[in-house]
PDB file of C-alpha atoms in Angstrom:
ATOM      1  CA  UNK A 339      32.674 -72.393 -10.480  1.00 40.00           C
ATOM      2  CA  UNK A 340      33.048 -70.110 -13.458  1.00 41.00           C
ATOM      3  CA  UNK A 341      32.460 -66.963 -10.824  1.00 44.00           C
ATOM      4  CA  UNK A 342      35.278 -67.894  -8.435  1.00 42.00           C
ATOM      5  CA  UNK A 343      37.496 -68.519 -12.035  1.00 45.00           C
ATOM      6  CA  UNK A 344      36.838 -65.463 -13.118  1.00 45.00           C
ATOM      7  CA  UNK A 345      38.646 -63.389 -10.182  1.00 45.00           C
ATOM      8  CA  UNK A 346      41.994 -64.378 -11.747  1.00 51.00           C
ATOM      9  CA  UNK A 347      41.289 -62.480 -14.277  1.00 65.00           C
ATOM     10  CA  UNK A 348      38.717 -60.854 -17.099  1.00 76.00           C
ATOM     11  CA  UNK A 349      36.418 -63.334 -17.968  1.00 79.00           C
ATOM     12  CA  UNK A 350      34.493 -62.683 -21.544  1.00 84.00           C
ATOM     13  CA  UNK A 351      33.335 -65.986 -22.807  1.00 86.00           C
ATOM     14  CA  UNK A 352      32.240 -69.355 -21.108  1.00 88.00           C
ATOM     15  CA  UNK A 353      32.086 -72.645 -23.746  1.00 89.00           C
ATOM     16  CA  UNK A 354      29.880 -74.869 -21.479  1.00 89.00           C
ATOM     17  CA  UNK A 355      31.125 -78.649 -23.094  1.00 88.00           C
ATOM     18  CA  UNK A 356      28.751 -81.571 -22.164  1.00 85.00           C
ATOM     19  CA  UNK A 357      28.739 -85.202 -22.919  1.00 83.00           C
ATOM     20  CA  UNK A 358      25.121 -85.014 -24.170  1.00 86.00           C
ATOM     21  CA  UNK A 359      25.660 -81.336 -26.632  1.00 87.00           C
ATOM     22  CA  UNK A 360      21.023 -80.848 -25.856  1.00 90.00           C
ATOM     23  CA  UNK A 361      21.994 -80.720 -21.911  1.00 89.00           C
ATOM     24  CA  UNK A 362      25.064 -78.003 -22.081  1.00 89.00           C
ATOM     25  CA  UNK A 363      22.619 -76.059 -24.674  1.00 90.00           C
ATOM     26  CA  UNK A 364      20.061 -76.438 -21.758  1.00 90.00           C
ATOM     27  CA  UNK A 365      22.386 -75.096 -18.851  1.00 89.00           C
ATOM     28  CA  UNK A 366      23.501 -72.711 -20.892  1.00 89.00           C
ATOM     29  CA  UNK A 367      20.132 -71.323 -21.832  1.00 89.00           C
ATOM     30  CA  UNK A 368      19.506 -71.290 -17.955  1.00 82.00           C
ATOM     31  CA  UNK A 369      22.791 -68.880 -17.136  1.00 82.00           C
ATOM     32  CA  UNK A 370      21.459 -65.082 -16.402  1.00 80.00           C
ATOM     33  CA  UNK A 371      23.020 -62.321 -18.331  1.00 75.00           C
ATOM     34  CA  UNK A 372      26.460 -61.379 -16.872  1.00 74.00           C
ATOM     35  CA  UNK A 373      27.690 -57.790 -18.004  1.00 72.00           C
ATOM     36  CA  UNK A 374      30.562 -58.784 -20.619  1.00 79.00           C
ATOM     37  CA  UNK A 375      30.427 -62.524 -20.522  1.00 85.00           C
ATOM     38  CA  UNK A 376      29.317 -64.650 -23.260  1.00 87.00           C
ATOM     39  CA  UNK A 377      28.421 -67.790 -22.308  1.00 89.00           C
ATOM     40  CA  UNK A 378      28.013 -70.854 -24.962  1.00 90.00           C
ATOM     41  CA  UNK A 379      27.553 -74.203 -26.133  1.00 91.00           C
ATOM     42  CA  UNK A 380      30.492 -75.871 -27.241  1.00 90.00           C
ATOM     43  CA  UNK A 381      32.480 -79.100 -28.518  1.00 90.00           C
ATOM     44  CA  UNK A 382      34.893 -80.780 -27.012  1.00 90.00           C
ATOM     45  CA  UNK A 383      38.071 -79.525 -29.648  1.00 91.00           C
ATOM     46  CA  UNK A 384      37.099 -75.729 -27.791  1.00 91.00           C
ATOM     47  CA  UNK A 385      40.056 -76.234 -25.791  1.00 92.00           C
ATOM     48  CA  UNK A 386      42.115 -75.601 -28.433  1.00 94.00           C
ATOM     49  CA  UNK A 387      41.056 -71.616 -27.862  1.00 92.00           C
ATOM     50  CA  UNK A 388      40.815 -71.634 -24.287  1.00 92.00           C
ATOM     51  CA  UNK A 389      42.640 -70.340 -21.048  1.00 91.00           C
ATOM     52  CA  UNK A 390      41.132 -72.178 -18.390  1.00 91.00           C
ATOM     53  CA  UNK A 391      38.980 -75.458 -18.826  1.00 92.00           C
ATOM     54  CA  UNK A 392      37.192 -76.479 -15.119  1.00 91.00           C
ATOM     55  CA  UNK A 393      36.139 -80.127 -15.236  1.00 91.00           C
ATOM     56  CA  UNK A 394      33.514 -80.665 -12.874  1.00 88.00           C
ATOM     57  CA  UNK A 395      32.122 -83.894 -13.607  1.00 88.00           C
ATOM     58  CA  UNK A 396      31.649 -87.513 -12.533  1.00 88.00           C
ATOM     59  CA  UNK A 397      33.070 -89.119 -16.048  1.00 89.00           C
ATOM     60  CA  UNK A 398      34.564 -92.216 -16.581  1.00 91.00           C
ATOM     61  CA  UNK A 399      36.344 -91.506 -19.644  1.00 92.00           C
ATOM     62  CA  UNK A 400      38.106 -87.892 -20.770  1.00 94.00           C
ATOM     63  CA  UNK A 401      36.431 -85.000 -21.690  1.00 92.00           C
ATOM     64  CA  UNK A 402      38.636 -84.299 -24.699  1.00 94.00           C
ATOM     65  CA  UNK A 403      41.511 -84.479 -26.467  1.00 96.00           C
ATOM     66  CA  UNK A 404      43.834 -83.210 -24.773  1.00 96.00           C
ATOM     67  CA  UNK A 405      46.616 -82.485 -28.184  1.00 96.00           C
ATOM     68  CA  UNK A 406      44.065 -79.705 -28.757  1.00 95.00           C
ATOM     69  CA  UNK A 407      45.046 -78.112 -25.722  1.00 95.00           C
ATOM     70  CA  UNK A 408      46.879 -74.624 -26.197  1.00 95.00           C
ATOM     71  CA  UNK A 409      50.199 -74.540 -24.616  1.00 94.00           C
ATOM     72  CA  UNK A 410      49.281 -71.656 -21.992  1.00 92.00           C
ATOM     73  CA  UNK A 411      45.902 -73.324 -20.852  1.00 93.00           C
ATOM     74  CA  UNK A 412      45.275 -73.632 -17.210  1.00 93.00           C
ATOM     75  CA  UNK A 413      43.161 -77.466 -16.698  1.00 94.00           C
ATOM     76  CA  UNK A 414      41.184 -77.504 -13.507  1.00 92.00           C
ATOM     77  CA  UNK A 415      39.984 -81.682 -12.914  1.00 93.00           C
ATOM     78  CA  UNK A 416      38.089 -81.257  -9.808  1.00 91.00           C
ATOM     79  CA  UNK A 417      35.466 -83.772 -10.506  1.00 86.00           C
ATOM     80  CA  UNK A 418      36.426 -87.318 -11.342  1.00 81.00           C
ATOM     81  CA  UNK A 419      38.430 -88.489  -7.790  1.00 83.00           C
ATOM     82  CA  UNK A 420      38.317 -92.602  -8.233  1.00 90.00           C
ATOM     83  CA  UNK A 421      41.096 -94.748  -9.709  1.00 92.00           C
ATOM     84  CA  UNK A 422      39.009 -96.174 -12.377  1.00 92.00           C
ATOM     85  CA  UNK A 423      37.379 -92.483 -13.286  1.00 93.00           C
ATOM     86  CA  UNK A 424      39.341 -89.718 -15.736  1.00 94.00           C
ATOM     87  CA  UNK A 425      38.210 -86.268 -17.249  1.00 94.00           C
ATOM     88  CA  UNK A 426      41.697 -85.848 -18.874  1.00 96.00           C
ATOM     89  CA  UNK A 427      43.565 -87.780 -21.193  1.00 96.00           C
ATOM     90  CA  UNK A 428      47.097 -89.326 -21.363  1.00 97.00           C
ATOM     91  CA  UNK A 429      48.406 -86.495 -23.268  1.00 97.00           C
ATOM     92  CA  UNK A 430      47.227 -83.927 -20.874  1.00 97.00           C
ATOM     93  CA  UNK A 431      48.550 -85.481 -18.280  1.00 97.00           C
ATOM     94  CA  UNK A 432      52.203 -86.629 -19.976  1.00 96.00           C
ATOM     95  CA  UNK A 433      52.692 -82.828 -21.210  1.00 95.00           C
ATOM     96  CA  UNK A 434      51.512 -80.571 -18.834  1.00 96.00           C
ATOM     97  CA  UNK A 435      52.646 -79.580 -15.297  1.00 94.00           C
ATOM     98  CA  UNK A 436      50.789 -81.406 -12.871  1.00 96.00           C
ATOM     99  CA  UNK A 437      49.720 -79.879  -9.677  1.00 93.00           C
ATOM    100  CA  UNK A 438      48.550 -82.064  -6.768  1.00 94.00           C
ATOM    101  CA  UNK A 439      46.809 -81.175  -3.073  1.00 90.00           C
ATOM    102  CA  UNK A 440      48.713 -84.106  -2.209  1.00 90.00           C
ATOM    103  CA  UNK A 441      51.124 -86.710  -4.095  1.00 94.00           C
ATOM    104  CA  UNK A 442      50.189 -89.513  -1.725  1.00 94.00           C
ATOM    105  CA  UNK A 443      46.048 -88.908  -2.125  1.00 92.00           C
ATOM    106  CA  UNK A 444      46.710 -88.158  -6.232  1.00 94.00           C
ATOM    107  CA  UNK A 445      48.259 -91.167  -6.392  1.00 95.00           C
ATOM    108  CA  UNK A 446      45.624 -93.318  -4.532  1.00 94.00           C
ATOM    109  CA  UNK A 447      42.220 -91.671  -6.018  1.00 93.00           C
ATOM    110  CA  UNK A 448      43.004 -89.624  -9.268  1.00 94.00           C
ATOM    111  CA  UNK A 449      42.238 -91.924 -11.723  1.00 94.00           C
ATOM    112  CA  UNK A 450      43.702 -89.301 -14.381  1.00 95.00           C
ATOM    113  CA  UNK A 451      46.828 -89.993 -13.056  1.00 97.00           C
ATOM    114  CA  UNK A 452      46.617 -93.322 -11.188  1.00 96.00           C
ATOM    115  CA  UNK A 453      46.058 -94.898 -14.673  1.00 95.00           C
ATOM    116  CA  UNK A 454      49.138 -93.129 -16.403  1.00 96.00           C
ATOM    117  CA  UNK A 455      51.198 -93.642 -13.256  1.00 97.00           C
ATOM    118  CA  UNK A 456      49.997 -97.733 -13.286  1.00 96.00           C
ATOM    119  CA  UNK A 457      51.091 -98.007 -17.177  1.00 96.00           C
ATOM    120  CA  UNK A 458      54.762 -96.215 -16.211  1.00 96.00           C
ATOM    121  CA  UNK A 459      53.336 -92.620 -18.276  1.00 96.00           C
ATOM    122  CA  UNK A 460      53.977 -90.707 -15.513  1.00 95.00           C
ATOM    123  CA  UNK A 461      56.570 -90.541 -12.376  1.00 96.00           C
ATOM    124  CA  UNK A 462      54.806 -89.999  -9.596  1.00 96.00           C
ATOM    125  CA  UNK A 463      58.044 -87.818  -8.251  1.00 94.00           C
ATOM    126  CA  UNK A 464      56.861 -85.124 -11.194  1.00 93.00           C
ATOM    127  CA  UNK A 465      53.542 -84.371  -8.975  1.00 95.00           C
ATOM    128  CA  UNK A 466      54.306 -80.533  -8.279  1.00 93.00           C
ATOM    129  CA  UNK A 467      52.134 -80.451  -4.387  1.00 90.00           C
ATOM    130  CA  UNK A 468      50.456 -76.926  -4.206  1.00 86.00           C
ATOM    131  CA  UNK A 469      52.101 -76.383  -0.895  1.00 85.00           C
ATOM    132  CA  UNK A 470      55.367 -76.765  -2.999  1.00 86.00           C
ATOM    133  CA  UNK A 471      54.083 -74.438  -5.602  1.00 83.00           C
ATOM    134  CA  UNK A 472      52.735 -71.974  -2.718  1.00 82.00           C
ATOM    135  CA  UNK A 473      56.009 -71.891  -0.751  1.00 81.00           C
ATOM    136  CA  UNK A 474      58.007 -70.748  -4.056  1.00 76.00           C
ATOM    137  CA  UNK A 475      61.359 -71.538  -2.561  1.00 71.00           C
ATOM    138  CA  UNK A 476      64.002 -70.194  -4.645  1.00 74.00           C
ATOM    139  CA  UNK A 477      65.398 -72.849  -6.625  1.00 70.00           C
ATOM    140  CA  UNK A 478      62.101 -75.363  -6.061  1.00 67.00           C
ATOM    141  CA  UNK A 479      59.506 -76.439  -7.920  1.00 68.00           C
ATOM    142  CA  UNK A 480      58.170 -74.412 -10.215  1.00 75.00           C
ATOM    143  CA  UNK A 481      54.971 -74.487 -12.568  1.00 80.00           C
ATOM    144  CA  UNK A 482      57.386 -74.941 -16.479  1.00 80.00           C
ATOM    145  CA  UNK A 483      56.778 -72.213 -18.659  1.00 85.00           C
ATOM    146  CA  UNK A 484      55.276 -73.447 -22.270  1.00 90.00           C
ATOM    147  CA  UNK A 485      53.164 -76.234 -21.523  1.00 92.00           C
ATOM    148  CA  UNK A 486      49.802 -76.359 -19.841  1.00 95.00           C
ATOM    149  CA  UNK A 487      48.909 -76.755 -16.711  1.00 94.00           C
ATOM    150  CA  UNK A 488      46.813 -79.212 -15.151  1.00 95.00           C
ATOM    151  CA  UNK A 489      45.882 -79.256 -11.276  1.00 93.00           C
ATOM    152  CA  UNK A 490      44.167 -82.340 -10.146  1.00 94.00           C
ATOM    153  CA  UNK A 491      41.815 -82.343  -7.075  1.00 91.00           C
ATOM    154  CA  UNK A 492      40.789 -85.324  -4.916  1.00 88.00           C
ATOM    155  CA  UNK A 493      38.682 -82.951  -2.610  1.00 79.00           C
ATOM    156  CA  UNK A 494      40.442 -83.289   0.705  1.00 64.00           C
ATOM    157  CA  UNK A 495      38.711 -82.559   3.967  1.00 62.00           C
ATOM    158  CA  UNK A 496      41.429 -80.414   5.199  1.00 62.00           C
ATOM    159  CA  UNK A 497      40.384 -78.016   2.630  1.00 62.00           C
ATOM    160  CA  UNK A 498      36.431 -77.998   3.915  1.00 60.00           C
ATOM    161  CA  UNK A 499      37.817 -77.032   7.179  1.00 65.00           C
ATOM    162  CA  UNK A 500      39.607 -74.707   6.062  1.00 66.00           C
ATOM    163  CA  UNK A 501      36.385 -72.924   4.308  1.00 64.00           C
ATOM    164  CA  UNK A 502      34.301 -73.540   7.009  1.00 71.00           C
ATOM    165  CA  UNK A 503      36.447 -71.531   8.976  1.00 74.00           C
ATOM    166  CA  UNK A 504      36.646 -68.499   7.251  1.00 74.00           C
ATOM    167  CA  UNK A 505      33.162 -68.702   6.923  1.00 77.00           C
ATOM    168  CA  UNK A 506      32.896 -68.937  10.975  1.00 72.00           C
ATOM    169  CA  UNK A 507      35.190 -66.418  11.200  1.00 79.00           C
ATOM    170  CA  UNK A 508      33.542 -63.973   8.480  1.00 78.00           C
ATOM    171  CA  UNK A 509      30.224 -64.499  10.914  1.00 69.00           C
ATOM    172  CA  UNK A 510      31.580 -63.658  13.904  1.00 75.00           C
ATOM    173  CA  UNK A 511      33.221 -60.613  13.048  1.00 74.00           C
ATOM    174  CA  UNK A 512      30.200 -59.639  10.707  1.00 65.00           C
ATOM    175  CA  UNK A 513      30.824 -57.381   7.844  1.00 60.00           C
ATOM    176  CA  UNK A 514      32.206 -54.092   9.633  1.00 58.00           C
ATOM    177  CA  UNK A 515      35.169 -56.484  11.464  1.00 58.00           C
ATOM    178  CA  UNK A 516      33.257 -55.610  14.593  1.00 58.00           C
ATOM    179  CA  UNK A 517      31.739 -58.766  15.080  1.00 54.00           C
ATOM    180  CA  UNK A 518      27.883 -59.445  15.185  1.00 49.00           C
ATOM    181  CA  UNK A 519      26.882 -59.986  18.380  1.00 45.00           C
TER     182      UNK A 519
END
């Protein structure tokens, strides 16, 4: 995950931030050397000097606090996708911009937002869809400038076809466009 994050941009250092601090020492002791990034164990209150946190896990409960988080972060929850399971807190959610595949599957399966929604934290009708954000229509949506931003992912199968077709695709033309056979 930290590979494909580091294409928008220069990547120098990677805080790895586990619930048990002896496994993210572990996996990072396992990460090869990458020319020019530094990658780390960390706490949770890291956020407070990061970009771009990727949540990638099963949890139950959130990963950290999100009042640490710096106004310009980026917060990728890609894990967690049941109503009773959360890797981001109230405050994350209430104060960023939240970016959704879709606003009806968000508000179904995210349990980072299905909770805040249920307790009235959260209007559902503030759910910025990434087709939305995509389409840039003047005058539309639009990601707001000084808070962070937090896109949620349910994993929707629309999106595994669409990867499994470039991949087709990339086979059958091969890597000279020509095709492979």
């Amino acid at each position: 995950m930290w590979r494909r994050c580091a294409r928008s941009g220069p990547l120098t250092e990677v805080t790895v931030v586990g619930r048990t601090p002896e496994r993210a020492r572990h996996l990072v002791e396992g990460f090869p050397e990458t020319a020019g990034v530094r990658v780390v164990a960390g706490e949770p209150d890291a956020v407070a000097d990061a970009d771009l946190i990727a949540c990638c896990t099963t949890a139950r409960t959130p990963l950290f606090d999100g009042g640490f988080l710096p106004p310009h972060a980026t917060v990728l929850a890609v894990g967690s996708h049941e109503p009773g399971a959360r890797e981001v807190d109230d405050h994350t959610v209430r104060h960023a911009t939240v970016v959704v595949e879709s606003r009806a599957a968000a508000t179904r399966e995210a349990g980072d937002l299905v909770q805040v929604i249920d307790r009235g934290l959260l209007d559902p009708a503030q759910l910025l869809p990434l087709a939305d954000l995509i389409r840039a229509t003047p005058g539309g949506p639009a990601v707001a400038p000084g808070r962070p931003r937090l896109f949620k992912s349910v994993g929707m199968a629309w999106e595994d076809l669409v990867i499994a077709g470039t991949v087709h695709e990339a086979h059958e033309t091969g890597p000279s466009g020509e095709g492979d056979r």
